[in-house]
Every structure is written in structure tokens, then in C-alpha cells.
Short mmCIF file of C-alpha atoms in Angstrom, two decimals:
data_model
loop_
_atom_site.label_atom_id
_atom_site.label_comp_id
_atom_site.label_asym_id
_atom_site.label_seq_id
_atom_site.Cartn_x
_atom_site.Cartn_y
_atom_site.Cartn_z
CA MET A 1 154.33 70.21 150.49
CA LYS A 2 151.59 67.91 149.16
CA HIS A 3 151.46 66.94 145.48
CA ASN A 4 148.84 65.21 143.38
CA ILE A 5 151.41 62.70 142.17
CA GLU A 6 151.13 58.95 142.68
CA HIS A 7 154.13 57.57 140.83
CA ILE A 8 157.65 58.84 140.10
CA ALA A 9 160.31 57.02 138.07
CA PHE A 10 164.05 57.64 138.31
CA ILE A 11 166.97 56.75 136.07
CA MET A 12 169.69 57.03 138.70
CA ASP A 13 172.65 57.95 136.53
CA GLY A 14 175.99 59.38 137.58
CA ASN A 15 177.27 57.21 140.43
CA GLN A 16 180.58 56.40 138.74
CA ARG A 17 181.14 59.99 137.62
CA TRP A 18 180.42 61.14 141.18
CA SER A 19 183.18 58.78 142.35
CA LYS A 20 185.71 60.22 139.89
CA LYS A 21 184.66 63.79 140.69
CA ASN A 22 185.18 63.20 144.40
CA LYS A 23 188.29 61.03 143.95
CA LYS A 24 186.64 58.01 145.54
CA LYS A 25 186.36 54.35 144.62
CA ILE A 26 183.53 53.44 142.24
CA GLU A 27 182.08 51.22 144.95
CA GLU A 28 181.75 54.31 147.18
CA GLY A 29 179.79 56.02 144.40
CA TYR A 30 177.25 53.20 144.35
CA LEU A 31 177.02 53.29 148.15
CA ALA A 32 176.38 57.04 147.98
CA GLY A 33 173.73 56.34 145.34
CA PHE A 34 171.94 53.83 147.58
CA ASP A 35 172.07 56.28 150.48
CA ASN A 36 170.51 58.97 148.32
CA LEU A 37 167.81 56.57 147.12
CA GLU A 38 166.85 55.90 150.74
CA LYS A 39 166.71 59.65 151.39
CA ILE A 40 164.47 60.25 148.37
CA VAL A 41 162.22 57.31 149.31
CA ASN A 42 161.84 58.63 152.85
CA TYR A 43 160.84 62.04 151.54
CA CYS A 44 158.35 60.57 149.05
CA LEU A 45 156.86 58.55 151.91
CA LYS A 46 156.46 61.77 153.88
CA ILE A 47 154.58 63.52 151.05
CA ASN A 48 152.39 60.47 150.29
CA ILE A 49 153.85 59.35 146.95
CA LYS A 50 152.53 55.81 146.53
CA TYR A 51 154.93 54.37 143.94
CA ILE A 52 158.57 54.87 143.02
CA THR A 53 160.22 52.97 140.17
CA VAL A 54 164.00 53.16 139.80
CA PHE A 55 166.47 51.85 137.24
CA ALA A 56 169.19 50.09 139.21
CA LEU A 57 170.75 47.81 136.56
CA SER A 58 169.95 47.37 132.87
CA SER A 59 170.34 44.11 130.99
CA GLU A 60 173.06 45.79 128.93
CA ASN A 61 174.95 46.97 132.03
CA LEU A 62 175.00 43.42 133.35
CA GLN A 63 177.68 42.72 130.75
CA ARG A 64 179.92 45.52 132.04
CA ASN A 65 182.80 44.90 134.44
CA SER A 66 181.33 47.34 136.96
CA SER A 67 178.26 45.15 137.55
CA TYR A 68 180.18 43.05 140.09
CA LEU A 69 180.58 46.20 142.21
CA ILE A 70 176.80 46.64 142.31
CA PHE A 71 176.46 43.04 143.50
CA LYS A 72 179.15 43.67 146.13
CA VAL A 73 177.34 46.75 147.43
CA ILE A 74 174.03 44.84 147.61
CA ARG A 75 175.71 42.08 149.61
CA ASN A 76 177.10 44.63 152.05
CA ILE A 77 174.03 46.79 152.62
CA TYR A 78 170.96 44.62 152.00
CA LYS A 79 170.36 43.70 155.67
CA LYS A 80 170.29 47.33 156.80
CA LEU A 81 168.34 48.48 153.74
CA LEU A 82 165.68 45.78 154.07
CA LYS A 83 165.38 46.39 157.81
CA ASP A 84 164.91 50.15 157.30
CA LEU A 85 162.33 49.71 154.53
CA ASN A 86 160.49 46.90 156.33
CA ASN A 87 160.21 49.02 159.47
CA LYS A 88 158.43 51.65 157.39
CA LYS A 89 156.29 48.99 155.66
CA ILE A 90 157.63 49.86 152.22
CA ASN A 91 157.08 47.10 149.67
CA ILE A 92 159.95 46.28 147.34
CA ASN A 93 159.18 44.82 143.92
CA ILE A 94 162.09 43.61 141.75
CA LEU A 95 161.46 43.95 138.01
CA GLY A 96 163.60 42.21 135.41
CA GLU A 97 165.25 39.01 134.34
CA LYS A 98 166.44 36.55 136.97
CA LYS A 99 168.69 34.79 134.48
CA ASN A 100 172.44 35.40 134.72
CA LEU A 101 172.22 36.89 138.21
CA PRO A 102 174.44 35.44 140.96
CA GLU A 103 172.68 32.85 143.10
CA ASP A 104 173.26 34.75 146.35
CA ILE A 105 171.71 37.91 144.87
CA LEU A 106 168.61 35.93 143.94
CA LYS A 107 168.45 34.58 147.51
CA ILE A 108 168.61 38.15 148.83
CA PHE A 109 165.68 39.11 146.58
CA LYS A 110 163.68 36.19 148.00
CA LYS A 111 164.10 37.57 151.53
CA ILE A 112 162.03 40.64 150.70
CA LYS A 113 158.84 40.91 152.77
CA TYR A 114 155.51 42.14 151.45
CA PHE A 115 152.91 44.09 153.38
CA ASP A 116 149.21 44.35 152.59
CA ASN A 117 148.96 47.80 154.12
CA GLN A 118 152.13 49.30 152.68
CA LYS A 119 152.45 53.07 152.47
CA LEU A 120 154.74 53.06 149.46
CA GLN A 121 155.87 50.54 146.84
CA LEU A 122 159.45 50.75 145.60
CA ASN A 123 159.87 49.05 142.21
CA ILE A 124 163.51 48.29 141.41
CA ALA A 125 164.33 47.51 137.76
CA PHE A 126 167.30 45.15 138.02
CA ASN A 127 168.71 43.34 134.99
CA TYR A 128 165.84 44.97 133.14
CA GLY A 129 165.22 45.74 129.46
CA THR A 130 161.90 46.58 127.83
CA GLN A 131 162.47 44.05 125.04
CA TYR A 132 162.66 41.26 127.63
CA GLU A 133 159.46 42.43 129.28
CA VAL A 134 157.70 42.35 125.89
CA LYS A 135 159.16 38.91 125.19
CA ASN A 136 157.86 37.59 128.52
CA ILE A 137 154.39 39.00 127.87
CA ILE A 138 154.21 37.35 124.44
CA GLU A 139 155.52 34.02 125.73
CA SER A 140 152.95 34.12 128.54
CA PHE A 141 150.11 34.57 126.04
CA ILE A 142 151.46 31.72 123.90
CA LYS A 143 151.63 29.49 126.96
CA ASP A 144 148.03 30.36 127.85
CA ASN A 145 147.01 29.51 124.26
CA LEU A 146 144.76 32.56 124.02
CA GLN A 147 142.98 33.34 120.76
CA LYS A 148 142.10 36.95 121.55
CA ILE A 149 144.12 39.53 123.46
CA ASP A 150 142.92 42.91 124.68
CA ILE A 151 144.70 45.89 126.23
CA GLU A 152 143.62 45.05 129.76
CA MET A 153 145.12 41.56 129.45
CA ILE A 154 148.42 43.02 128.23
CA ARG A 155 148.42 45.52 131.08
CA LYS A 156 147.89 42.78 133.63
CA LYS A 157 150.97 40.89 132.40
CA MET A 158 153.24 43.95 132.37
CA TYR A 159 155.81 44.02 135.18
CA LEU A 160 154.11 46.98 136.87
CA GLY A 161 150.68 45.47 136.34
CA LYS A 162 147.81 47.85 137.01
CA ILE A 163 149.93 50.34 138.95
CA PRO A 164 149.32 53.84 137.52
CA ASP A 165 152.00 54.90 135.05
CA PRO A 166 154.55 57.42 136.35
CA GLU A 167 153.41 61.02 136.05
CA ILE A 168 157.08 62.02 136.12
CA LEU A 169 160.33 60.43 134.95
CA ILE A 170 163.54 62.02 136.24
CA ARG A 171 166.94 61.15 134.79
CA THR A 172 170.01 62.45 136.58
CA GLY A 173 173.53 62.64 135.19
CA GLY A 174 173.01 64.86 132.14
CA PHE A 175 172.04 62.39 129.41
CA GLN A 176 168.68 62.86 127.71
CA ARG A 177 167.64 59.36 126.78
CA LEU A 178 165.40 56.65 128.24
CA SER A 179 167.90 53.78 127.95
CA ASN A 180 165.25 51.07 127.42
CA PHE A 181 163.62 51.76 130.80
CA ILE A 182 159.92 50.80 131.31
CA LEU A 183 159.02 52.14 127.86
CA LEU A 184 155.58 50.50 128.05
CA ASN A 185 154.75 52.72 131.04
CA LEU A 186 156.07 56.11 129.91
CA SER A 187 153.58 56.94 127.15
CA TYR A 188 152.29 60.10 128.86
CA SER A 189 154.92 60.67 131.52
CA ASP A 190 156.56 64.09 131.67
CA LEU A 191 160.32 63.75 131.31
CA PHE A 192 162.81 65.78 133.33
CA PHE A 193 166.55 65.61 132.71
CA THR A 194 169.09 67.10 135.11
CA LYS A 195 172.87 67.36 134.98
CA THR A 196 173.02 66.62 138.69
CA LEU A 197 174.76 63.32 139.44
CA TRP A 198 172.48 60.90 141.27
CA PRO A 199 174.29 60.91 144.66
CA GLU A 200 173.92 64.73 144.68
CA PHE A 201 170.25 64.85 143.62
CA SER A 202 168.51 66.73 146.41
CA ILE A 203 165.05 67.11 147.90
CA ASP A 204 165.15 70.78 146.84
CA GLU A 205 165.73 69.81 143.21
CA LEU A 206 162.95 67.24 143.41
CA GLU A 207 160.60 69.92 144.73
CA SER A 208 161.60 72.28 141.91
CA ILE A 209 160.67 69.56 139.41
CA PHE A 210 157.31 69.15 141.11
CA ILE A 211 156.73 72.89 140.69
CA GLU A 212 157.59 72.71 136.98
CA TYR A 213 155.33 69.69 136.56
CA LYS A 214 152.37 71.58 138.00
CA LYS A 215 152.76 74.20 135.26
CA ILE A 216 152.40 71.65 132.46
CA LYS A 217 149.04 71.41 130.73
CA LYS A 218 148.18 67.74 130.22
CA ASN A 219 146.95 66.81 126.73
CA TYR A 220 146.60 63.14 125.93
CA GLY A 221 147.42 62.34 122.32
CA LEU A 222 149.20 64.78 120.00
#
């Protein structure tokens, strides 16, 4: 089914709870989450979605003990994941702070290839927090010693640049909050919250959200 949607954002919540529910190791929950992300990306590629932005790791979560498991999973799967995405000419864009990340993880990020004729761009927010994005924008303007700043200049320096804002944000896992995720880009996004844990989020549920989105009358402003 075709949709007039360019950009979808996901807060992929519920990997650890999926592990407990299924009596598996937490690491297996993150692996299941990555597998589901690839499935969702492949479907979005099929229906001509141009941009996907996902919340993989917040700056706050970096302080948690479980963050080392995310690094471990990345180390184990990145070769296969990058190969699969590169074969489909999907661009990967990492958003967030590089500080405090393990050196080998940063080296993995540097191995990402970029294609001029990509069919889909996957933006991964990793060690991301909106306050740090704002801080980087301000520091960049200070460094440039600019006297006047307009909206277009701010937009250009945002992590997502001139990419259209997401029409839809989907958060799995049952919580109804944005958790400091790309707040500069969600001004007019329609928000959908589901109790489904991320590894169990299905194509059918995604399609049902698309149907609900089509029913919404878009009014910009109040």
C-alpha cells in the first residue's frame, strides 16, 4: 500500500521488557530489536518511505549499566547489518554526541558508506539528547561570529538539516513521553503510542497507524 509519507520516527522502547517476558538474556532482546528494525526498514523501503529516524541510545541511557550490552550487540552484528543496508543503498546517518563512546564503536561508525542515489536514509540517534543538539547549534553560531541568525540558518545546523520533519512519531513499549528525542523536529508530527514492545512491533500494526494517520485533519498552529 502506498502512503504520502516521507519521514517516520520511532522510539524503539521495550527490548529489555521483551527479554524478561520471553525469559531471555537482555542482549537477546536488543538483538531481536535490531532484527525488527531491519524488517521495518525493508518494508518502508518497499513502500517508498524516504527517511526513518530511530532512537537507539539516549545520552541519559549511556550512563546505565545496560549500555555496554548495546555496544556488544553492535560489535557482533555491524558487519552483517552494514552489508545488508549497503546492498540496498540505504544511507545511515548517526546523530548525537561522539564524546564518551568507546573508540571501537566510533571506528565502526566511520565505516559507514554514503550513496548519492540512496533510496532511503536511516537516521540513528545514538548518545543523543535535544539539549546537546541545541548546545552544538549555539556553539557553532558563536564560532562563526554571526551577528544575525534566521530560521533557515538554524535549520541548516540541526542534525537532520533540511530533511522534512517526521509526519509520524511512533513510540512502542507503552510509555507516552518523548524522552528528549529530536524535539526540534516534532513540532507538527502526529504522535502514536503503542503498548507493543519494540521486538514485537509488526508491519500490520504499522499499517494500522498509517490508516489512522490518514484520518487526521492537519491544522498548523493551534
